[in-house]
Coordinates of C-alpha atoms and ligand atoms in Angstrom, one line a residue:
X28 CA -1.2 11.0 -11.3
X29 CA -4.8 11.2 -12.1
X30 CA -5.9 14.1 -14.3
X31 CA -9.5 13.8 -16.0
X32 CA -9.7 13.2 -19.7
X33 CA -11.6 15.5 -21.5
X34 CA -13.6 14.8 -24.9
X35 CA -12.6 18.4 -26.0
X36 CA -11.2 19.2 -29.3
X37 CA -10.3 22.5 -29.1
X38 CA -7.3 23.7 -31.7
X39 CA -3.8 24.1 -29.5
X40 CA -2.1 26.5 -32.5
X41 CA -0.4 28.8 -30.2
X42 CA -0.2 27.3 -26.8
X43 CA 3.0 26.7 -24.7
X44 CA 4.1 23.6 -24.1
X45 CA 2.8 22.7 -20.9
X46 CA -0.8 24.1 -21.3
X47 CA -1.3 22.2 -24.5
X48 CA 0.0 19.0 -22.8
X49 CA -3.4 18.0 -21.0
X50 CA -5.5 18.6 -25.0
X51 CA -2.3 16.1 -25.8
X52 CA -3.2 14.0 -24.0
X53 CA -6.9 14.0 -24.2
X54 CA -6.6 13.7 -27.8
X55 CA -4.0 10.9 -27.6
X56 CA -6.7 8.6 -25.7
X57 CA -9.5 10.0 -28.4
X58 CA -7.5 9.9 -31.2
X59 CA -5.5 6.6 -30.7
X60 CA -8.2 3.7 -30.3
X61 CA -5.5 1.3 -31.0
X62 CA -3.6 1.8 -27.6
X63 CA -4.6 -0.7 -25.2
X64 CA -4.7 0.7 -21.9
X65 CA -2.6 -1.0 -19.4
X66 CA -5.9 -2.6 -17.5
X67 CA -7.1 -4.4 -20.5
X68 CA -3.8 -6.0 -20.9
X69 CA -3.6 -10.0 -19.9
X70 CA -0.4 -12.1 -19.5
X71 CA 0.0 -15.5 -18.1
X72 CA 3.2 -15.7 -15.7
X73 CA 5.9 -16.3 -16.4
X74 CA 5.8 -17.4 -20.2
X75 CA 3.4 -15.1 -21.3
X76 CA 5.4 -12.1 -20.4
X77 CA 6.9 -10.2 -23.4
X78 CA 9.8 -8.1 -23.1
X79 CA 8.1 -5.2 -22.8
X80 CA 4.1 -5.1 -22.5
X81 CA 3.6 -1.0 -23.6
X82 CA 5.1 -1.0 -27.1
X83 CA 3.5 2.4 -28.2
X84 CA 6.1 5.7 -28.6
X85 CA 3.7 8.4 -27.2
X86 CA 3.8 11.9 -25.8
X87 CA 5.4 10.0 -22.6
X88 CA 7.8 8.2 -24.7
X89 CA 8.7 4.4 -24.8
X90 CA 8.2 2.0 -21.6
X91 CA 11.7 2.5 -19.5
X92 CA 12.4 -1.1 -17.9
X93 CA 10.9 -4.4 -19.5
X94 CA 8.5 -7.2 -18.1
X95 CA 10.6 -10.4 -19.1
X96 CA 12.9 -10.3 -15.6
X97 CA 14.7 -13.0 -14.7
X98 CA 18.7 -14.3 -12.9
X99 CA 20.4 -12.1 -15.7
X100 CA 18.1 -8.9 -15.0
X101 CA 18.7 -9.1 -10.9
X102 CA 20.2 -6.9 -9.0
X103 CA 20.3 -3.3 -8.1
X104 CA 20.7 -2.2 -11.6
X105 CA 17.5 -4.0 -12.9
X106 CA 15.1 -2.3 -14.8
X107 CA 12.3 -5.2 -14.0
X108 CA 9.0 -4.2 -14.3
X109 CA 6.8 -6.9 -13.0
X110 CA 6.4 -7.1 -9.7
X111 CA 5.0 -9.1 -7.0
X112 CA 2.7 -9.3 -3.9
X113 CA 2.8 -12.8 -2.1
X114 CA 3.8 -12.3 1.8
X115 CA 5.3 -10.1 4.2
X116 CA 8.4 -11.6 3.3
X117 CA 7.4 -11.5 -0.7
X118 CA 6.7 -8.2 -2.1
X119 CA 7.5 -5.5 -4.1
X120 CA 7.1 -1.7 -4.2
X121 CA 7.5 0.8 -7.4
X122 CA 10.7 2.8 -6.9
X123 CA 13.4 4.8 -8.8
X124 CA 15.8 4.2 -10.6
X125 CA 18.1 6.9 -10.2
X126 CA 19.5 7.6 -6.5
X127 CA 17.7 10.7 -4.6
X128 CA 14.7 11.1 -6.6
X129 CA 10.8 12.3 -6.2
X130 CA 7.9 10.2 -7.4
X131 CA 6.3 13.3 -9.1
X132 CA 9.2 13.6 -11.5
X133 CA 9.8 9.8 -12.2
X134 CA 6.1 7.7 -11.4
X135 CA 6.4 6.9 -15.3
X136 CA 9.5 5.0 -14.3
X137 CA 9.3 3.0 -11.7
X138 CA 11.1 -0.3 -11.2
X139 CA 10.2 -3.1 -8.8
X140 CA 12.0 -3.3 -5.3
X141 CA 11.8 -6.5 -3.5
X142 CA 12.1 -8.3 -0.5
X143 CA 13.5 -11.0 -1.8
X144 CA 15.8 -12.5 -4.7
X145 CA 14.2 -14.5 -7.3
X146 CA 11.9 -11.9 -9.1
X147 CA 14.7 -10.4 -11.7
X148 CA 14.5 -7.0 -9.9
X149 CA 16.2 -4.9 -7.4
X150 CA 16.3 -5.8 -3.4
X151 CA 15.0 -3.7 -0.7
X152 CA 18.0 -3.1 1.7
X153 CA 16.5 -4.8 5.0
X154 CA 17.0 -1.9 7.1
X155 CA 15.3 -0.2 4.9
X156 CA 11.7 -1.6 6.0
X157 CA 11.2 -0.3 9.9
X158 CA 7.6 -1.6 10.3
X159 CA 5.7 -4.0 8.1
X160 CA 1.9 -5.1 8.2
X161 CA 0.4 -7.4 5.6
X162 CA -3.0 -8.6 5.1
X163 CA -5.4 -10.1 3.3
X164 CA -9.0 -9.6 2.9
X165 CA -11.8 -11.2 1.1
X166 CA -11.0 -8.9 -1.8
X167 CA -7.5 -7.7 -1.7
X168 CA -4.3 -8.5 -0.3
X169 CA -1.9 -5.3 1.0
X170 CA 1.0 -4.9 2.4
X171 CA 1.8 -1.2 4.2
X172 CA 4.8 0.1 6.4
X173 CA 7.3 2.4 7.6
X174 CA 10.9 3.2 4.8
X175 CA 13.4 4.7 5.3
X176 CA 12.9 5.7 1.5
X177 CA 16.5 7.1 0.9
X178 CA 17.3 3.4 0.8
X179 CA 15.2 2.8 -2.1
X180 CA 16.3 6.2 -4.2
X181 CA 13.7 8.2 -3.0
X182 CA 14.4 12.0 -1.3
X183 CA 14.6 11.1 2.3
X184 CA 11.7 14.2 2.4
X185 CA 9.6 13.7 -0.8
X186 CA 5.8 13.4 0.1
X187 CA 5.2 11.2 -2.5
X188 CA 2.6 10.2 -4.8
X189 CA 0.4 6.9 -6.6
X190 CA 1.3 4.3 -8.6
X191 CA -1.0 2.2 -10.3
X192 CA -1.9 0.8 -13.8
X193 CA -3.9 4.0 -15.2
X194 CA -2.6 7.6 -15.6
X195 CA -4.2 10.1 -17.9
X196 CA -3.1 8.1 -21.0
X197 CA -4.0 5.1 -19.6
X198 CA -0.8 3.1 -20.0
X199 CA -0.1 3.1 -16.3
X200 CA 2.4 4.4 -13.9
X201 CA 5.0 3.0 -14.5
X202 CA 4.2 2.8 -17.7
X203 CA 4.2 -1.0 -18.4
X204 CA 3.9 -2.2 -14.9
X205 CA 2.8 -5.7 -13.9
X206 CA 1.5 -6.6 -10.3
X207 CA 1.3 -10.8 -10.0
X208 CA 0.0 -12.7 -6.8
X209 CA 0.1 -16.4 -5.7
X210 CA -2.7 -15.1 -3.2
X211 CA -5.4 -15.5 -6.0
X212 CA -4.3 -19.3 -7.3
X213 CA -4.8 -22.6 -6.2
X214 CA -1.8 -22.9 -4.5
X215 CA 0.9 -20.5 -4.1
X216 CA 3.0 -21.7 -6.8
X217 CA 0.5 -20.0 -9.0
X218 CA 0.6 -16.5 -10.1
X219 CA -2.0 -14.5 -11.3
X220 CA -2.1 -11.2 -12.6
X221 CA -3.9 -8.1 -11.0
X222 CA -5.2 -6.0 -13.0
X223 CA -6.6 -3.1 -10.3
X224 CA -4.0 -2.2 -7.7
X225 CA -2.0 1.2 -6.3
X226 CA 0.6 1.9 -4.3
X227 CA 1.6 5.1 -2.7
X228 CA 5.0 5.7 -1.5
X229 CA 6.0 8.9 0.7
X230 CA 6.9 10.4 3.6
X231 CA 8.5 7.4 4.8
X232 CA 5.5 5.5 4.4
X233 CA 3.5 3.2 2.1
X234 CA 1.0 1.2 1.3
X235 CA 0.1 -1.4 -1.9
X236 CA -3.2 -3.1 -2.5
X237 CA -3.9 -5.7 -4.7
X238 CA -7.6 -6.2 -5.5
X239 CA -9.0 -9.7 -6.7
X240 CA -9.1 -9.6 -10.2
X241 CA -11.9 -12.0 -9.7
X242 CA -13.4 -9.9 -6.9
X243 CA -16.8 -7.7 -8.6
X244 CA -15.4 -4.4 -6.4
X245 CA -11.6 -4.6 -7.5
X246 CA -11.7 -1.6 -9.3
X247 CA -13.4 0.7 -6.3
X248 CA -11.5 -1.1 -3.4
X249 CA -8.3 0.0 -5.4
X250 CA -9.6 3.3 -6.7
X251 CA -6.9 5.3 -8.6
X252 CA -8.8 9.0 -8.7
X253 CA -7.5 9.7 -4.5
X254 CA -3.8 10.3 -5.8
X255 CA -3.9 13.9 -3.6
X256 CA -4.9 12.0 -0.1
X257 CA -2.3 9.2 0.6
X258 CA -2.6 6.0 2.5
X259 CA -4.8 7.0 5.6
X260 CA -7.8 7.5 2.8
X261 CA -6.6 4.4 0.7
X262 CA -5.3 2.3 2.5
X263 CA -6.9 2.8 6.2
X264 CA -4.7 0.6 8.3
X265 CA -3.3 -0.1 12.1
X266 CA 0.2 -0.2 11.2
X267 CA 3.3 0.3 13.6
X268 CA 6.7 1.4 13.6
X269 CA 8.7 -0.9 14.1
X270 CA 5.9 -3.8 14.4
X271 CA 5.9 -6.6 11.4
X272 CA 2.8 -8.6 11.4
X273 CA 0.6 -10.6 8.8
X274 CA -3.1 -10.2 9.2
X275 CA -6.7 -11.5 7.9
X276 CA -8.8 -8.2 8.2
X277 CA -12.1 -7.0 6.9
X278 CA -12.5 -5.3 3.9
X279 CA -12.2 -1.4 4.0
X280 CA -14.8 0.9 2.1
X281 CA -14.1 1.7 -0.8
X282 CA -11.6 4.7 -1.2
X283 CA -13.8 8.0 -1.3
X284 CA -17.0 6.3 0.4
X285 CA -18.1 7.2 3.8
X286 CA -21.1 7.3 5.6
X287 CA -22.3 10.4 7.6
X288 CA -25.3 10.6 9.3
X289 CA -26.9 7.7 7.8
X290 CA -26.4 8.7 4.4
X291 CA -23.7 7.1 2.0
X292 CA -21.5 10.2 0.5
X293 CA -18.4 10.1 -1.6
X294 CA -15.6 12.3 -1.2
X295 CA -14.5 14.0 -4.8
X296 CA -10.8 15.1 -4.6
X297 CA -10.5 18.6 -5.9
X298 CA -8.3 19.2 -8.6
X299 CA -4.9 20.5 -7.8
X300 CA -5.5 23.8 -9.9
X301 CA -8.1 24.8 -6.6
X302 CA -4.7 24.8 -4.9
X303 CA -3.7 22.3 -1.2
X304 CA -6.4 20.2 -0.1
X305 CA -7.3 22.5 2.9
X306 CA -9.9 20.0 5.1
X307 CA -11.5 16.1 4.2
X308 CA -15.0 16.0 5.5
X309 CA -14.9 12.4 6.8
X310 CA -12.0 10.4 8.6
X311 CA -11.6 7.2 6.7
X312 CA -12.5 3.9 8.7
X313 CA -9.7 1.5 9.9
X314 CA -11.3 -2.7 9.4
X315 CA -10.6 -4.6 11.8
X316 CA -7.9 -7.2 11.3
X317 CA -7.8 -10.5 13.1
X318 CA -5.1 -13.4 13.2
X319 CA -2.2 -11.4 13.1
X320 CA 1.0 -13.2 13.2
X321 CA 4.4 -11.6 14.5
X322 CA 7.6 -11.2 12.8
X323 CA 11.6 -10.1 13.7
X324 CA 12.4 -8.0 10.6
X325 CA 15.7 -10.1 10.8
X326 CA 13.8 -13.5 9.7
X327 CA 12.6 -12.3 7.1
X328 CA 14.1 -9.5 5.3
X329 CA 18.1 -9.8 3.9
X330 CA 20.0 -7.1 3.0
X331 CA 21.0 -6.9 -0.5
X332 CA 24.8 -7.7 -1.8
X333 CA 25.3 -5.2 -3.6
X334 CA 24.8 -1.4 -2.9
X335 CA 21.4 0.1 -2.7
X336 CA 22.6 3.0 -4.5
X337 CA 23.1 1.6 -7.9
X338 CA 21.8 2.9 -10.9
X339 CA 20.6 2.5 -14.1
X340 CA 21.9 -0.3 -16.3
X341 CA 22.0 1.5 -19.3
X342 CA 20.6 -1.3 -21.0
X343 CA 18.3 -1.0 -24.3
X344 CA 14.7 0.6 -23.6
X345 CA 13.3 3.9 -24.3
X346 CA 14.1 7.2 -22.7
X347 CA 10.7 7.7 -21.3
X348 CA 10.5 11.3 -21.8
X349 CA 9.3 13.1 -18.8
X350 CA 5.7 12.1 -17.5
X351 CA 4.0 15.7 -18.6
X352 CA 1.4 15.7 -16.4
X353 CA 3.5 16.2 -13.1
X354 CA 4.6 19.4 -11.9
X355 CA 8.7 19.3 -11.8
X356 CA 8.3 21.6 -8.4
X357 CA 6.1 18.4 -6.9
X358 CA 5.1 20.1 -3.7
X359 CA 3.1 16.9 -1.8
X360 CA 0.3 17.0 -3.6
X361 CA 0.5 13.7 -4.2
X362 CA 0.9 12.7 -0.2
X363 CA 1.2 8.9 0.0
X364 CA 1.9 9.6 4.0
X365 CA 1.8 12.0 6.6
X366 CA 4.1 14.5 5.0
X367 CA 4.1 16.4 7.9
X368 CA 8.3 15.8 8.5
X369 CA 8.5 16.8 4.8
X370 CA 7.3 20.5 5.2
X371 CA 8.7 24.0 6.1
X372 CA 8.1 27.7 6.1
X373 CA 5.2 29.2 5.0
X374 CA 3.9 25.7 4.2
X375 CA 3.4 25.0 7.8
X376 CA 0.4 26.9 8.2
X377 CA -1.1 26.3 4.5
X378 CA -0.5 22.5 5.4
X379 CA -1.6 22.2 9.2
X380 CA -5.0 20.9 8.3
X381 CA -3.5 18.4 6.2
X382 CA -1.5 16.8 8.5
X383 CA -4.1 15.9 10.7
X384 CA -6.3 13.9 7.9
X385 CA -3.1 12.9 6.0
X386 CA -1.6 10.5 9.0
X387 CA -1.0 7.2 6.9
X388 CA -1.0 5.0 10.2
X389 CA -2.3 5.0 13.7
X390 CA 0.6 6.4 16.1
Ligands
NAG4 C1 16.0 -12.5 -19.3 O1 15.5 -11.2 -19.4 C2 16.1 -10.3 -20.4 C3 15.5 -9.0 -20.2 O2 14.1 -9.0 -20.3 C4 15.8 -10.9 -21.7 O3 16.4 -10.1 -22.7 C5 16.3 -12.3 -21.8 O4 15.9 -12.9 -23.0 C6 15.8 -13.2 -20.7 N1 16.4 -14.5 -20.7 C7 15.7 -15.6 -20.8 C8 16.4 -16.9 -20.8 O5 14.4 -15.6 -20.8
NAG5 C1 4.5 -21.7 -0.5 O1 4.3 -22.2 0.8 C2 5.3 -23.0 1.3 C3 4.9 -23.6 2.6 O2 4.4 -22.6 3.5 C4 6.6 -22.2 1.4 O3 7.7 -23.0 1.9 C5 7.0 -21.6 0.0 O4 8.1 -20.8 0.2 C6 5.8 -20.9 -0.6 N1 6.1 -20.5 -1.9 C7 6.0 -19.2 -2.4 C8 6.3 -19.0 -3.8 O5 5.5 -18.4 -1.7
NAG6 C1 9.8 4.8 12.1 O1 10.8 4.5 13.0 C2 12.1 4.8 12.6 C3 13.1 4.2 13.6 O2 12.8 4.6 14.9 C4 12.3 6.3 12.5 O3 13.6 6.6 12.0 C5 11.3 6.8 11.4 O4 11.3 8.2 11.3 C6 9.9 6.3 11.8 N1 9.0 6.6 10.7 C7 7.9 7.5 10.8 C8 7.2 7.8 9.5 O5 7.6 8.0 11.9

């Protein structure tokens, strides 16, 4: 969730609750110059890992899961917060805890969902991943695909939303969460931390980027201010139900950036005040990809042991209280795909423009 902070200081005496929560916030990244935003945070993996990496007790309470995962953390009740991007076979997406949930209502929450054992967090259910493509670029590795995302918690209908390591008080969403890659080492025992990343999840799709941290563009090829316009405007990709594949490719432009008529332009996403996002004025360019090798889900996913529907530890942590700046009525303003099976009613018509820019993959 991306939500401009202001340098206002206006008094809040008499305001409700919810309209005094964006000054809050404001005035929590004005007023506290000790908190460390998530970015600026550096750990070495694995020993340099603390328990928990967000310490602070602020208007969205304490961290939920921890960072310090390892054999006694995994399984489907981990609450492991670092997670990974390696391979097709070796990845991680942000995902709930609780069964049956909506990324508007629990983004601050996240846990990591893998692929595979050996990362002190929760397994994706194999069948749960119908279509796979990773690839890597000269400045970012991704992975995107088609979920069945009932299997990872989520409401088999939610639209969705972004993750990534910023949020209006800048501690990240999930609060706390690590990326690592072995894509950025010397060899791929080594693990280095990215800093600039995002990963939407919705609509049965998504899509997670992890930019160089050495790269001099990480921060605009995985631009966190496009939280409204999912994975087609992200993450541009070719990816196919039911296809896994890994990929070399070309960069994509930067999120936002197009080029009409000669001339360089960059989309601003309205604020969701101004109501649905009725029409995009560019369609965002698909790279070309090159290399690509094929896969049978069966060789390289596993299903995990233990149900998918587990749920929360209970262990130690913070509550979390609720991430405040998130609508509890999330209405897919945060699209991380298409959205289109997701929507009925009198939303149809309000919506129909959408679904034609909001395709996160080429049919
Ligand atoms: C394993 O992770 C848990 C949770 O972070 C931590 O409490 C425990 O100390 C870790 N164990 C080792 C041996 O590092
Ligand atoms: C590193 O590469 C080797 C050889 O391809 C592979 O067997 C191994 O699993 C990889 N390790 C990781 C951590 O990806
Ligand atoms: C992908 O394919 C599966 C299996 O056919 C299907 O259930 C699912 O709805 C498809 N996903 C999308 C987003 O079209």
């Amino acid at each position: 969730m991306y939500v401009m902070v202001t340098t206002s200081t206006t008094t809040t005496t008499t305001m409700t609750f919810s309209r005094a929560l964006p000054l809050l916030l404001a005035s929590v990244s004005l007023v506290s110059a000790q908190l460390v935003p998530l970015v600026d945070k550096r750990f070495s993996y694995p020993d340099g890992i603390p328990y928990q990496v967000d310490t602070d007790d602020l208007v969205r309470g304490r961290q939920t899961g921890y960072n310090r995962c390892n054999s006694t953390t995994e399984g489907q009740s981990s609450l492991c917060q670092t997670s990974f991007i390696n391979s097709i076979d070796d990845f991680c997406l942000w995902a709930p805890i609780e069964p049956n949930s909506i990324v508007g209502n629990v983004e601050g929450e996240m846990v990591a969902w893998c692929t595979k054992k050996g990362h002190g967090a929760r397994q994706i259910p194999a069948e749960a991943l119908q279509g796979v493509q990773f690839m890597k670029t000269p400045d970012y590795v991704q992975v995107v695909g088609f979920v069945d995302q009932s299997k990872i918690n989520l409401q088999a209908d939610d639209t969705g939303g972004e993750m990534d390591p910023h949020g209006a008080d800048l501690r990240g969403n999930p609060l706390g969460g690590l990326l690592y890659s072995n894509a950025y080492g010397t060899d791929n025992k080594t693990f280095t931390q990215v800093i600039e990343w995002h990963n939407f999840i919705g609509s049965g799709f998504f899509c997670l980027k992890a930019c160089d941290p050495a790269g001099p563009n990480a921060a605009h090829f995985c631009e966190h201010v496009y939280d409204r316009i999912g994975c087609q405007y992200n993450a541009p990709n070719a990816a196919q139900n039911g296809t896994f594949e890994s990929c070399k490719g070309e960069n994509q432009d930067f999120p936002g950036v197009y080029v009409q008529n000669g001339v360089t332009q960059t989309y601003r996403q309205p604020p969701e005040s101004l109501g649905p996002i009725a029409t995009i004025p560019y369609t965002a360019r698909i790279p070309a990809s090159s290399d690509c090798a094929p896969f049978q889900s069966a060789d390289i996913y596993v299903t995990a042991t233990t149900s998918s529907a587990a749920t929360s530890a209970a262990t130690t942590s913070g509550t979390g209280t609720r991430t405040g700046t998130t609508s509890p009525t999330q209405t897919g303003n945060n699209q991380a795909g298409n959205g289109a099976s997701s929507l009925t009613g009198s939303m149809t018509m309000v919506w129909g423009v959408l679904f034609v820019g909001l395709f996160g993959y080429t049919l």
